[in-house]
Coordinates of C-alpha atoms and ligand atoms in Angstrom, one line a residue:
M16 CA -0.1 25.7 -21.6
Q17 CA 2.4 22.9 -21.2
T18 CA 1.2 19.6 -22.7
Y19 CA 2.2 16.1 -21.4
D20 CA 1.3 12.6 -22.3
V21 CA 0.4 11.7 -18.7
A22 CA -0.4 13.8 -15.8
V23 CA 0.1 11.8 -12.6
I24 CA -1.8 13.1 -9.7
G25 CA -0.3 12.1 -6.2
G26 CA 3.4 11.9 -5.1
G27 CA 3.1 8.7 -3.1
L28 CA 4.8 5.5 -4.0
V29 CA 2.3 4.7 -6.8
G30 CA 2.5 8.1 -8.4
C31 CA 6.3 8.4 -8.1
A32 CA 6.8 4.8 -9.3
A33 CA 4.4 5.3 -12.3
A34 CA 6.1 8.5 -13.3
Y35 CA 9.4 6.5 -13.2
Y36 CA 8.0 3.8 -15.5
L37 CA 6.3 6.1 -17.7
A38 CA 9.2 8.5 -18.2
G39 CA 11.4 5.3 -18.7
A40 CA 9.2 4.4 -21.6
G41 CA 9.6 7.7 -23.3
A42 CA 6.5 9.5 -22.1
R43 CA 6.3 13.2 -21.3
V44 CA 5.2 13.1 -17.6
A45 CA 3.9 15.7 -15.2
L46 CA 3.8 14.4 -11.5
I47 CA 1.6 16.8 -9.5
E48 CA 1.7 16.5 -5.6
R49 CA -0.3 19.0 -3.4
G50 CA 2.4 18.8 -0.5
G51 CA 5.6 17.1 -0.6
I52 CA 6.7 13.9 -2.1
N53 CA 5.9 10.9 0.3
Q54 CA 3.8 12.9 2.7
G55 CA 0.8 10.3 2.5
A56 CA 0.4 6.8 3.4
S57 CA 3.6 5.7 1.6
G58 CA 5.6 7.6 4.1
Q59 CA 3.6 6.6 7.1
N60 CA 3.2 2.8 6.7
A61 CA 4.7 -0.2 8.2
G62 CA 7.0 -1.1 5.2
S63 CA 5.8 -4.6 5.4
L64 CA 6.3 -6.6 2.3
H65 CA 3.6 -9.1 2.9
F66 CA 3.2 -11.6 0.1
Q67 CA 0.9 -14.0 2.1
L68 CA -2.7 -13.1 2.0
E69 CA -3.3 -10.9 5.0
H70 CA -5.8 -11.5 7.7
R71 CA -8.1 -8.8 6.3
L72 CA -8.3 -10.8 3.1
I73 CA -8.2 -14.3 4.0
Q74 CA -11.6 -13.7 6.0
H75 CA -13.2 -13.3 2.6
R76 CA -11.9 -16.6 1.1
N77 CA -15.4 -18.0 0.4
T78 CA -16.9 -14.9 -1.3
L79 CA -13.7 -13.7 -3.1
A80 CA -12.0 -17.0 -4.0
A81 CA -11.1 -16.1 -7.6
E82 CA -10.0 -12.6 -6.6
L83 CA -7.7 -13.9 -4.0
E84 CA -6.1 -16.4 -6.4
H85 CA -5.4 -13.5 -8.7
Y86 CA -4.2 -11.4 -5.9
V87 CA -1.5 -14.2 -4.9
A88 CA -0.7 -14.6 -8.6
L89 CA 0.5 -11.0 -8.6
T90 CA 3.0 -11.6 -5.9
Q91 CA 5.4 -13.3 -8.3
M92 CA 5.7 -10.1 -10.2
A93 CA 6.0 -8.2 -6.9
I94 CA 8.6 -10.4 -5.5
A95 CA 10.9 -10.2 -8.6
Q96 CA 10.4 -6.4 -8.8
W97 CA 11.4 -6.1 -5.1
R98 CA 14.4 -8.4 -5.5
D99 CA 15.8 -6.0 -8.2
L100 CA 14.7 -2.7 -6.6
E101 CA 17.8 -1.6 -5.0
A102 CA 20.0 -2.4 -8.1
E103 CA 17.2 -0.8 -10.4
L104 CA 17.0 2.5 -8.4
D105 CA 20.7 2.3 -7.5
C106 CA 20.1 3.1 -3.8
D107 CA 20.0 1.5 -0.4
L108 CA 16.4 1.1 0.7
E109 CA 17.0 -0.8 3.8
L110 CA 15.4 -3.6 2.1
G111 CA 15.5 -7.0 3.9
M112 CA 13.6 -10.0 2.4
H113 CA 14.7 -12.7 5.2
G114 CA 11.3 -14.5 5.4
G115 CA 8.0 -13.8 7.1
L116 CA 6.0 -16.0 9.5
M117 CA 2.1 -15.9 9.8
V118 CA 1.5 -17.3 13.2
A119 CA -1.5 -19.4 14.7
E120 CA -2.5 -19.6 18.2
T121 CA -5.7 -22.0 18.1
P122 CA -6.5 -25.1 16.1
A123 CA -9.0 -23.2 14.2
Q124 CA -6.3 -20.7 13.1
V125 CA -3.9 -23.6 12.1
E126 CA -6.6 -24.9 9.8
L127 CA -6.9 -21.5 8.3
L128 CA -3.3 -21.4 7.7
Q129 CA -3.7 -24.6 5.8
Q130 CA -6.6 -23.4 3.7
K131 CA -4.6 -20.1 3.0
A132 CA -1.4 -22.4 2.1
H133 CA -3.6 -24.3 -0.4
I134 CA -4.6 -21.0 -2.1
E135 CA -1.2 -19.6 -2.2
T136 CA 0.7 -22.8 -3.4
G137 CA -2.0 -23.2 -6.1
Q138 CA -0.7 -19.8 -7.5
G139 CA 3.0 -20.8 -7.1
L140 CA 3.8 -18.8 -3.9
Q141 CA 6.3 -20.5 -2.0
V142 CA 5.1 -21.0 1.6
E143 CA 5.6 -23.8 4.2
L144 CA 3.4 -24.8 7.2
L145 CA 5.6 -25.2 10.2
D146 CA 4.5 -27.0 13.4
G147 CA 5.3 -25.7 16.7
V148 CA 8.6 -27.3 17.0
R149 CA 9.9 -26.3 13.7
V150 CA 8.5 -22.8 14.2
R151 CA 10.4 -22.4 17.6
R152 CA 13.8 -23.8 15.9
L153 CA 13.4 -21.1 13.3
A154 CA 12.0 -18.3 15.5
P155 CA 12.9 -19.0 19.1
Y156 CA 11.7 -15.4 20.0
L157 CA 8.1 -16.6 19.6
G158 CA 6.0 -17.2 22.6
D159 CA 4.7 -20.5 23.9
T160 CA 1.1 -19.9 22.6
I161 CA 2.2 -20.1 19.0
L162 CA 1.1 -23.5 17.6
A163 CA 2.3 -23.3 14.0
A164 CA 3.1 -20.7 11.4
L165 CA 3.1 -20.4 7.5
F166 CA 6.7 -19.4 6.5
C167 CA 7.1 -17.4 3.2
P168 CA 10.8 -16.9 2.5
A169 CA 10.3 -13.9 0.2
E170 CA 8.6 -11.6 2.7
G171 CA 10.4 -8.8 4.5
H172 CA 10.6 -5.1 5.1
C173 CA 11.7 -1.9 3.3
N174 CA 12.1 1.6 4.7
P175 CA 9.1 3.6 3.6
R176 CA 11.0 6.8 3.9
L177 CA 13.5 5.9 1.4
L178 CA 11.4 4.1 -1.5
T179 CA 9.2 6.8 -2.7
P180 CA 11.8 9.6 -2.8
A181 CA 14.1 7.3 -4.8
Y182 CA 11.5 6.5 -7.2
A183 CA 10.8 10.4 -7.6
Q184 CA 14.4 11.3 -7.8
K185 CA 14.9 8.6 -10.7
A186 CA 11.7 9.7 -12.4
A187 CA 13.1 13.3 -12.5
A188 CA 16.3 12.0 -13.9
R189 CA 14.2 10.2 -16.6
G190 CA 12.8 13.7 -17.5
A191 CA 9.5 13.6 -15.6
E192 CA 8.5 17.0 -14.3
I193 CA 7.8 17.2 -10.6
F194 CA 5.5 19.8 -9.3
T195 CA 5.2 19.9 -5.5
R196 CA 3.0 22.3 -3.3
S197 CA 0.7 22.0 -6.1
P198 CA -2.9 20.9 -5.4
V199 CA -5.0 19.7 -8.2
N200 CA -8.3 21.4 -7.9
G201 CA -10.1 21.0 -11.2
I202 CA -10.0 18.3 -14.0
R203 CA -11.8 18.7 -17.4
R204 CA -11.9 17.2 -20.7
Q205 CA -11.2 19.8 -23.4
S206 CA -10.4 19.3 -27.0
G207 CA -9.4 15.7 -26.7
N208 CA -7.1 16.5 -23.8
W209 CA -7.5 16.7 -20.0
Q210 CA -7.0 20.1 -18.6
I211 CA -5.5 20.0 -15.0
E212 CA -6.1 23.1 -12.8
I213 CA -3.5 23.5 -10.0
G214 CA -4.2 25.9 -7.2
A215 CA -1.7 28.0 -5.5
G216 CA 0.3 25.8 -3.1
T217 CA 0.9 26.2 0.5
E218 CA 4.3 27.5 0.1
T219 CA 5.9 28.2 -3.2
A220 CA 4.1 27.0 -6.2
A221 CA 1.9 29.3 -8.2
A222 CA -1.4 28.5 -9.6
R223 CA -1.3 27.0 -13.3
R224 CA -2.9 25.0 -15.8
L225 CA -1.5 21.9 -17.6
A226 CA -2.8 19.7 -20.3
A227 CA -2.4 15.9 -20.9
A228 CA -3.6 13.3 -23.0
A229 CA -4.0 10.7 -19.9
V230 CA -4.5 11.4 -16.3
L231 CA -3.5 9.0 -13.5
N232 CA -5.3 9.5 -10.4
A233 CA -2.8 8.1 -7.8
A234 CA -4.0 10.2 -4.9
G235 CA -4.4 7.3 -2.5
A236 CA -7.1 7.9 0.2
W237 CA -7.8 11.2 -1.6
S238 CA -8.5 9.7 -5.0
P239 CA -12.2 10.1 -4.6
A240 CA -11.9 13.8 -4.5
V241 CA -9.8 13.7 -7.5
A242 CA -12.1 11.7 -9.3
A243 CA -15.0 13.9 -8.3
M244 CA -13.2 16.7 -10.2
A245 CA -13.7 14.6 -13.4
N246 CA -17.4 14.1 -12.5
L247 CA -16.9 10.3 -11.2
H248 CA -17.7 8.7 -8.1
L249 CA -14.9 6.4 -6.9
P250 CA -15.6 4.1 -4.0
L251 CA -12.6 4.1 -1.9
F252 CA -12.9 5.0 1.8
P253 CA -10.2 6.7 4.1
V254 CA -9.1 4.5 7.1
G255 CA -7.0 5.8 9.9
L256 CA -4.2 3.2 11.1
T257 CA -1.8 3.2 14.1
M258 CA 1.9 2.4 14.0
N259 CA 4.2 1.9 17.2
V260 CA 7.9 1.7 17.5
T261 CA 10.0 0.6 20.3
E262 CA 13.6 1.6 21.4
R263 CA 16.5 -0.1 19.8
T264 CA 17.4 -3.5 21.0
A265 CA 19.9 -6.3 20.2
P266 CA 19.0 -8.3 17.0
L267 CA 15.8 -10.2 18.0
I268 CA 13.4 -10.7 15.1
P269 CA 15.0 -11.3 11.8
H270 CA 11.6 -12.1 10.1
L271 CA 8.3 -10.2 9.4
V272 CA 5.9 -11.6 11.8
Q273 CA 2.1 -11.4 11.3
H274 CA -0.9 -13.1 12.8
V275 CA -3.6 -15.1 10.8
G276 CA -6.2 -14.3 13.4
R277 CA -5.3 -11.2 15.1
K278 CA -4.2 -7.6 13.9
L279 CA -0.3 -7.8 14.1
S280 CA 2.7 -7.1 12.1
M281 CA 6.1 -6.8 13.7
K282 CA 9.7 -6.6 12.4
Q283 CA 12.9 -5.3 13.4
V284 CA 14.5 -2.6 11.4
R285 CA 18.1 -2.1 10.5
D286 CA 18.7 0.4 13.6
G287 CA 17.3 -2.3 16.0
N288 CA 13.8 -0.7 16.8
I289 CA 10.9 -2.9 16.5
L290 CA 8.0 -1.8 14.5
I291 CA 4.5 -2.8 15.5
G292 CA 1.3 -2.5 13.7
G293 CA -1.2 -4.6 11.9
G294 CA -4.3 -2.6 11.1
W295 CA -5.3 -1.0 14.4
S296 CA -7.5 1.8 14.1
A297 CA -7.0 5.6 14.5
H298 CA -9.7 8.2 14.5
L299 CA -10.3 10.0 11.3
W300 CA -11.4 13.6 11.7
Q301 CA -14.9 14.8 10.5
R302 CA -16.0 18.2 9.4
D303 CA -19.6 18.9 8.3
G304 CA -20.5 15.5 8.4
K305 CA -17.7 14.4 6.0
W306 CA -14.4 12.7 6.7
H307 CA -11.6 15.2 6.8
A308 CA -8.6 13.1 5.8
E309 CA -6.4 16.1 5.6
R310 CA -5.4 16.0 9.0
A311 CA -3.4 13.0 10.6
P312 CA -5.9 10.6 12.4
V313 CA -6.0 11.0 16.3
I314 CA -4.3 8.2 18.3
D315 CA -6.7 5.8 19.8
P316 CA -5.0 4.8 23.3
T317 CA -7.1 1.5 23.0
S318 CA -5.5 0.7 19.7
V319 CA -2.1 1.4 21.2
Y320 CA -2.6 -0.8 24.1
G321 CA -4.2 -3.6 22.1
N322 CA -1.5 -3.7 19.5
L323 CA 1.3 -3.7 22.2
A324 CA -0.6 -6.5 24.1
V325 CA -0.8 -8.7 21.1
A326 CA 2.9 -8.2 20.1
A327 CA 3.9 -9.0 23.7
E328 CA 1.9 -12.2 23.7
V329 CA 3.5 -13.3 20.4
V330 CA 7.0 -12.0 21.1
P331 CA 7.3 -11.9 24.8
A332 CA 10.6 -10.2 24.7
V333 CA 9.2 -6.9 23.7
E334 CA 7.2 -6.6 26.7
T335 CA 10.3 -4.9 28.5
L336 CA 11.0 -2.5 25.6
H337 CA 10.0 1.1 25.7
L338 CA 7.7 2.5 23.3
V339 CA 9.3 5.5 21.6
R340 CA 6.7 6.8 19.3
T341 CA 3.2 6.1 18.1
W342 CA 2.0 7.7 14.8
T343 CA -1.1 7.4 12.6
G344 CA -1.6 7.5 8.9
T345 CA -4.4 7.4 6.3
T346 CA -5.1 4.8 3.7
G347 CA -8.0 3.8 1.5
I348 CA -10.0 0.6 1.2
T349 CA -12.7 -0.4 -1.2
P350 CA -15.9 -2.4 -0.7
D351 CA -14.3 -5.4 -2.0
Q352 CA -10.9 -5.0 -0.4
L353 CA -9.2 -5.1 -3.8
P354 CA -7.4 -2.1 -5.3
I355 CA -8.8 -0.1 -8.1
I356 CA -6.5 -0.2 -11.1
G357 CA -7.4 0.7 -14.7
E358 CA -9.1 3.1 -16.9
V359 CA -12.6 4.3 -16.3
S360 CA -14.4 3.3 -19.5
R361 CA -16.9 6.1 -19.3
A362 CA -14.1 8.7 -19.1
P363 CA -11.5 7.6 -21.7
G364 CA -8.0 8.5 -20.7
F365 CA -8.7 8.8 -17.0
Y366 CA -6.9 6.1 -15.1
V367 CA -6.9 5.1 -11.4
A368 CA -4.4 3.2 -9.3
A369 CA -5.5 3.3 -5.7
G370 CA -6.1 1.0 -2.7
G371 CA -4.9 -2.4 -1.8
S372 CA -1.6 -3.1 0.0
G373 CA -0.1 -0.4 -2.0
F374 CA 3.4 -0.6 -0.4
T375 CA 4.0 -4.2 -1.0
Y376 CA 2.4 -4.0 -4.4
G377 CA 3.0 -0.4 -5.2
P378 CA 5.8 -1.0 -7.7
S379 CA 3.6 -3.6 -9.5
Y380 CA 0.5 -1.4 -9.5
A381 CA 2.6 1.5 -11.0
Q382 CA 4.2 -0.8 -13.7
L383 CA 1.1 -2.2 -14.8
I384 CA -0.9 0.9 -15.0
S385 CA 2.0 2.5 -16.9
E386 CA 1.8 -0.3 -19.4
L387 CA -1.9 0.2 -19.8
I388 CA -1.6 3.8 -20.4
L389 CA 1.1 3.5 -23.0
K390 CA 0.2 0.3 -24.7
G391 CA -3.3 -0.4 -24.0
E392 CA -2.4 -3.8 -22.6
T393 CA -0.7 -5.3 -19.7
S394 CA 1.8 -8.0 -18.9
F395 CA -0.5 -9.3 -16.0
P396 CA -4.3 -9.1 -16.2
L397 CA -5.8 -6.3 -14.4
A398 CA -9.5 -7.1 -15.0
P399 CA -10.5 -8.0 -11.4
Y400 CA -9.2 -4.5 -10.4
S401 CA -10.9 -2.6 -12.9
P402 CA -12.7 0.5 -11.9
D403 CA -15.5 -0.6 -14.3
R404 CA -16.5 -3.3 -11.5
F405 CA -18.2 -0.3 -9.8
G406 CA -19.2 1.3 -13.1
H407 CA -22.9 1.2 -12.1
I408 CA -22.3 4.0 -9.5
N409 CA -21.5 6.3 -12.2
M410 CA -24.3 5.5 -14.7
F411 CA -26.1 8.8 -13.9
M412 CA -23.0 11.0 -13.8
G413 CA -23.5 12.4 -17.3
Ligands
FAD29 C1 -0.2 3.1 9.2 C2 -0.1 2.4 7.6 C3 0.5 1.1 7.6 C4 0.6 0.4 6.4 N1 1.3 -0.5 6.4 C5 1.5 -1.1 5.1 C6 2.4 -2.2 5.0 O1 3.1 -2.7 5.9 N2 2.4 -2.9 3.8 C7 1.8 -2.3 2.7 O2 1.8 -3.0 1.6 N3 0.8 -1.3 2.8 C8 0.8 -0.7 3.9 N4 -0.1 0.3 4.1 C9 -0.8 0.8 3.0 C10 0.1 1.6 2.0 O3 0.9 2.6 2.7 C11 -0.6 2.2 0.8 O4 -1.5 1.4 0.2 C12 0.2 3.0 0.0 O5 1.2 3.7 0.6 C13 -0.7 3.9 -1.0 O6 0.2 4.6 -1.8 P1 -0.3 5.7 -2.9 O7 0.8 6.3 -3.6 O8 -1.5 5.1 -3.3 O9 -1.0 6.8 -1.7 P2 -0.3 7.9 -0.8 O10 1.0 7.5 -0.4 O11 -1.2 8.4 0.2 O12 0.0 9.2 -1.8 C14 -1.2 9.9 -2.4 C15 -0.7 11.3 -2.6 O13 -1.7 12.1 -3.3 C16 -1.5 13.3 -2.8 N5 -2.7 14.1 -3.2 C17 -4.0 13.9 -2.7 N6 -4.8 14.7 -3.3 C18 -4.1 15.6 -4.2 C19 -4.5 16.6 -5.0 N7 -5.7 17.1 -5.1 N8 -3.6 17.2 -5.8 C20 -2.2 16.7 -5.8 N9 -1.9 15.7 -4.9 C21 -2.8 15.1 -4.1 C22 -1.4 13.2 -1.4 O14 -0.8 14.5 -0.7 C23 -0.3 12.0 -1.2 O15 1.1 12.4 -1.1 C24 -0.2 1.0 5.3 C25 -0.8 2.2 5.4 C26 -0.9 2.9 6.7 C27 -1.6 4.2 6.7

């Protein structure tokens, strides 16, 4: 049986980037993906690099104050990584960091922006509150309803179809072995190692068994099922999300545009299309009373209309553009909205890196979990994200 230092389960951004950092530090790595590289959320997302606290997080500013400060603090690392990423991976990622605007349309939303700016600047994130006049000077494409916006110069966009394959390719060049079409269907502890059972894949791969000193569960929305193979509960829940893209148009929106009180993210990609999303739901399938996240969520027309309506109110020029495609993707959220990153104390050698805004922070999550696996410590504290904060749900798991 082949033995590795680390078996990484999941060929999304987090798994591929972790394989890259682990292999770069000299570890023998097996990266195991049940389908193809980048087939999960990492290849379906909006590609926003949103370093400002998102709408979904700022709502919890009173109950999660310390956690949100910690969250913003990680942006310094993420921004530095993103600035170097094309050079580091030696490829064009269609990366643009031209700044992002989080807009407000009501006085209450402007106040929320002020509170948000206070948290963010307190952690060293560069943001600036612009009144209506200054916003329109910077972003004349915004509609008349915009009263103010918080500008973060580092925000931007990257093509999600390029990043994860680039990490996978460079991980392989560093010696990581990549097994695709290889669904992990069993994990157990034996003789001080983890044994990983891989079922026969849908196309070419044969069933096999690997051994590894450490396992990294980087299976995204499917990480609870992978944790269950190691007899662990993991409180992460699948969520179906909707994305829309318009036809190409002349340069219109140079920034990432988000809304502090409504679900919206917009940006124009290099080819001229405008991507519109922001957390609008899509229906997850169910089977036998359980979520069936193996199939792409079903498009909900209400989400599509709702998303496009908000987009057209914020940027009126998009109203005349044709919608060319709508798609859905599945991501995972935790009860406290924060990612789960760290070792599970009751299962030494079993690590998790899942949840959170995993595209923006995926490279950072991957680097930090790699440090933890190899050195037992990290250059940025991961304690608030530890799986052990939910340890009580595993106390009867034997
Ligand atoms: C529509 C949408 C828009 C989003 N927009 C943004 C955004 O703009 N910015 C942002 O920061 N985040 C965004 N996100 C979230 C972001 O995409 C995810 O947090 C991130 O991609 C998660 O990466 P991952 O590697 O953890 O998971 P994934 O990319 O989902 O990868 C997990 C992989 O594990 C594999 N796997 C599962 N089970 C097994 C098994 N048993 N054996 C082997 N392999 C297995 C899967 O096939 C999959 O390839 C969005 C998500 C969606 C769905």
